[in-house]
PDB file of C-alpha atoms in Angstrom:
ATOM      1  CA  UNK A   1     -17.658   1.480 -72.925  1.00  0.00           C
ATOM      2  CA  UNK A   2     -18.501  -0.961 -75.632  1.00  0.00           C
ATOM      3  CA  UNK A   3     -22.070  -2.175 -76.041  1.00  0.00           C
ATOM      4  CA  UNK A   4     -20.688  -5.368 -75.154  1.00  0.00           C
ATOM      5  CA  UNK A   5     -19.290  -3.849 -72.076  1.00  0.00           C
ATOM      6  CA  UNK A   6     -22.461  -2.234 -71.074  1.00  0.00           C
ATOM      7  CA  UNK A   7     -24.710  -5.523 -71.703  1.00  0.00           C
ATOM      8  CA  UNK A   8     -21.917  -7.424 -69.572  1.00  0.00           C
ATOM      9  CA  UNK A   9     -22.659  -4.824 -66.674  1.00  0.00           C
ATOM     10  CA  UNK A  10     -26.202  -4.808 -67.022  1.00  0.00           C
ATOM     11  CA  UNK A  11     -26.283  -8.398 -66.652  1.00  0.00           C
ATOM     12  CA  UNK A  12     -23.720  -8.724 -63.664  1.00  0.00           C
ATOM     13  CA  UNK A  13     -25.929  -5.721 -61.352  1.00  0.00           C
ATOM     14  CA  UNK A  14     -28.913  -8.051 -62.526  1.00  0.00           C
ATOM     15  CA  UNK A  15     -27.631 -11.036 -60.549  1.00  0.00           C
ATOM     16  CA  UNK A  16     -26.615  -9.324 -57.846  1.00  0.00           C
ATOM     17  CA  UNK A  17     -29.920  -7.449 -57.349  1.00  0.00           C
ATOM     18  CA  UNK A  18     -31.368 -10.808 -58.148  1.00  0.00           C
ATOM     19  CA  UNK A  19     -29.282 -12.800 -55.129  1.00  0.00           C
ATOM     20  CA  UNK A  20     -30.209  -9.803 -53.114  1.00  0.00           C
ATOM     21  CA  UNK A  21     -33.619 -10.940 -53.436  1.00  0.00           C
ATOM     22  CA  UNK A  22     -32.832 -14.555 -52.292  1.00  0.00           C
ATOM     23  CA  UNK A  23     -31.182 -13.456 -49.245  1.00  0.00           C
ATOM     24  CA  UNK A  24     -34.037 -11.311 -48.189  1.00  0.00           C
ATOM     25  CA  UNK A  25     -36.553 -13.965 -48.886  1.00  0.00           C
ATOM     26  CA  UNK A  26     -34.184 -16.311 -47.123  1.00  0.00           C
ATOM     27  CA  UNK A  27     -33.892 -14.028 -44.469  1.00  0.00           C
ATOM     28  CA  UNK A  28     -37.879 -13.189 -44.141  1.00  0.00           C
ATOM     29  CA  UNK A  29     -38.587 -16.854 -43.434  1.00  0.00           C
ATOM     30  CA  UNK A  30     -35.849 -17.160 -40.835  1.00  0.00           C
ATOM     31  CA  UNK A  31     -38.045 -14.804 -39.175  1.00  0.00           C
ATOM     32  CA  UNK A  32     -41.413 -16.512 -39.804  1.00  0.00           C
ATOM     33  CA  UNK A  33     -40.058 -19.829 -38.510  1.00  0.00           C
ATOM     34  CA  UNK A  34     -38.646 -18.105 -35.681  1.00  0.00           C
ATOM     35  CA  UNK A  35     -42.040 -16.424 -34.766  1.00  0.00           C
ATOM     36  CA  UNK A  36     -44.139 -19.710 -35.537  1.00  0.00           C
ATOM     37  CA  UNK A  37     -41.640 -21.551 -33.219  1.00  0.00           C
ATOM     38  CA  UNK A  38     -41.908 -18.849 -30.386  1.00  0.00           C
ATOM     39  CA  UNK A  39     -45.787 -19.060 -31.259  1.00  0.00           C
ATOM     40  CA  UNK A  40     -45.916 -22.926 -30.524  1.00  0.00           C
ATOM     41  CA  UNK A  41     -44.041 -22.790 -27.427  1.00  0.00           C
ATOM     42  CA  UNK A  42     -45.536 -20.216 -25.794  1.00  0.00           C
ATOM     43  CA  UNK A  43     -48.947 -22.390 -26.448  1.00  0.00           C
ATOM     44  CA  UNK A  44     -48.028 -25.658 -25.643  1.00  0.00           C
ATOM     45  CA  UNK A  45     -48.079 -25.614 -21.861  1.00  0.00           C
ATOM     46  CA  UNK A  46     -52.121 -25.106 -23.125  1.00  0.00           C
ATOM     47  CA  UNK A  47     -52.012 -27.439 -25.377  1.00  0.00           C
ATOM     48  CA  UNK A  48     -50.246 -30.244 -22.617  1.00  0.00           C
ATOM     49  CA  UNK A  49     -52.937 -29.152 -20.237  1.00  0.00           C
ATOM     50  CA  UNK A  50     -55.613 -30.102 -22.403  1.00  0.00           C
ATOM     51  CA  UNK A  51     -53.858 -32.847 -23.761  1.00  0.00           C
ATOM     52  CA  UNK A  52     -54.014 -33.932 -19.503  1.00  0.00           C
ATOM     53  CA  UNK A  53     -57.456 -33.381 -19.176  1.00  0.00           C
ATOM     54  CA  UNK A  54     -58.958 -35.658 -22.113  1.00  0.00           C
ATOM     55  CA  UNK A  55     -56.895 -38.151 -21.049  1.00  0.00           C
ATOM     56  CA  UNK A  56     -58.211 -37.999 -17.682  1.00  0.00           C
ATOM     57  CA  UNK A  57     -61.609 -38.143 -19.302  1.00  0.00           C
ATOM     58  CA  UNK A  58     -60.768 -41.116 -21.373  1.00  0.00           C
ATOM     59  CA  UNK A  59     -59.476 -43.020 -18.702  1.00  0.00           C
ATOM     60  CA  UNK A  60     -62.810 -42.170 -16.727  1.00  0.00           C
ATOM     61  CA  UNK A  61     -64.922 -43.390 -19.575  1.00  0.00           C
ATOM     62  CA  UNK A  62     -62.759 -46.758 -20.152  1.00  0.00           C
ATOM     63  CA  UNK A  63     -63.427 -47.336 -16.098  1.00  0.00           C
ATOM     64  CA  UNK A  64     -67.222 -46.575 -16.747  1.00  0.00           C
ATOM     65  CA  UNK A  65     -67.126 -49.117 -19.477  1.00  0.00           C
ATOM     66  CA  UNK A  66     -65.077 -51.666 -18.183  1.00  0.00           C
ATOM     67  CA  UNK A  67     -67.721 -51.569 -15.282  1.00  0.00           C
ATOM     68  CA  UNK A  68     -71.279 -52.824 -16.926  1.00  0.00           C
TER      69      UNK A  68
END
């Protein structure tokens, strides 16, 4: 092999190893969205309950208000 040859080589494994890279990062935050998504749903019946109760509250408050 010429040195061209071997710089040609060199440069061709670098981009692969280098789009090998991407698709593992890509890949990575497939799974982080995928947990963060799971994450939120599992707490949102919580976070709807909560959401329930304050309004409750506010609605309770308005009443007291409109009252005086």
């Amino acid at each position: 092999m010429t040195a061209v040859d071997d710089v040609a080589k060199t440069v061709k494994e670098a981009a692969y190893v280098a789009i090998g890279f991407g698709v593992l990062g890509f890949q990575e935050a497939q799974v982080r969205r995928r947990a963060l998504a799971k994450q939120l749903q599992d707490q949102r019946p919580d976070l709807e309950s909560q959401l329930a109760e304050t309004r409750s509250q506010l609605a309770e408050l308005a009443r007291q208000v409109e009252q005086r």
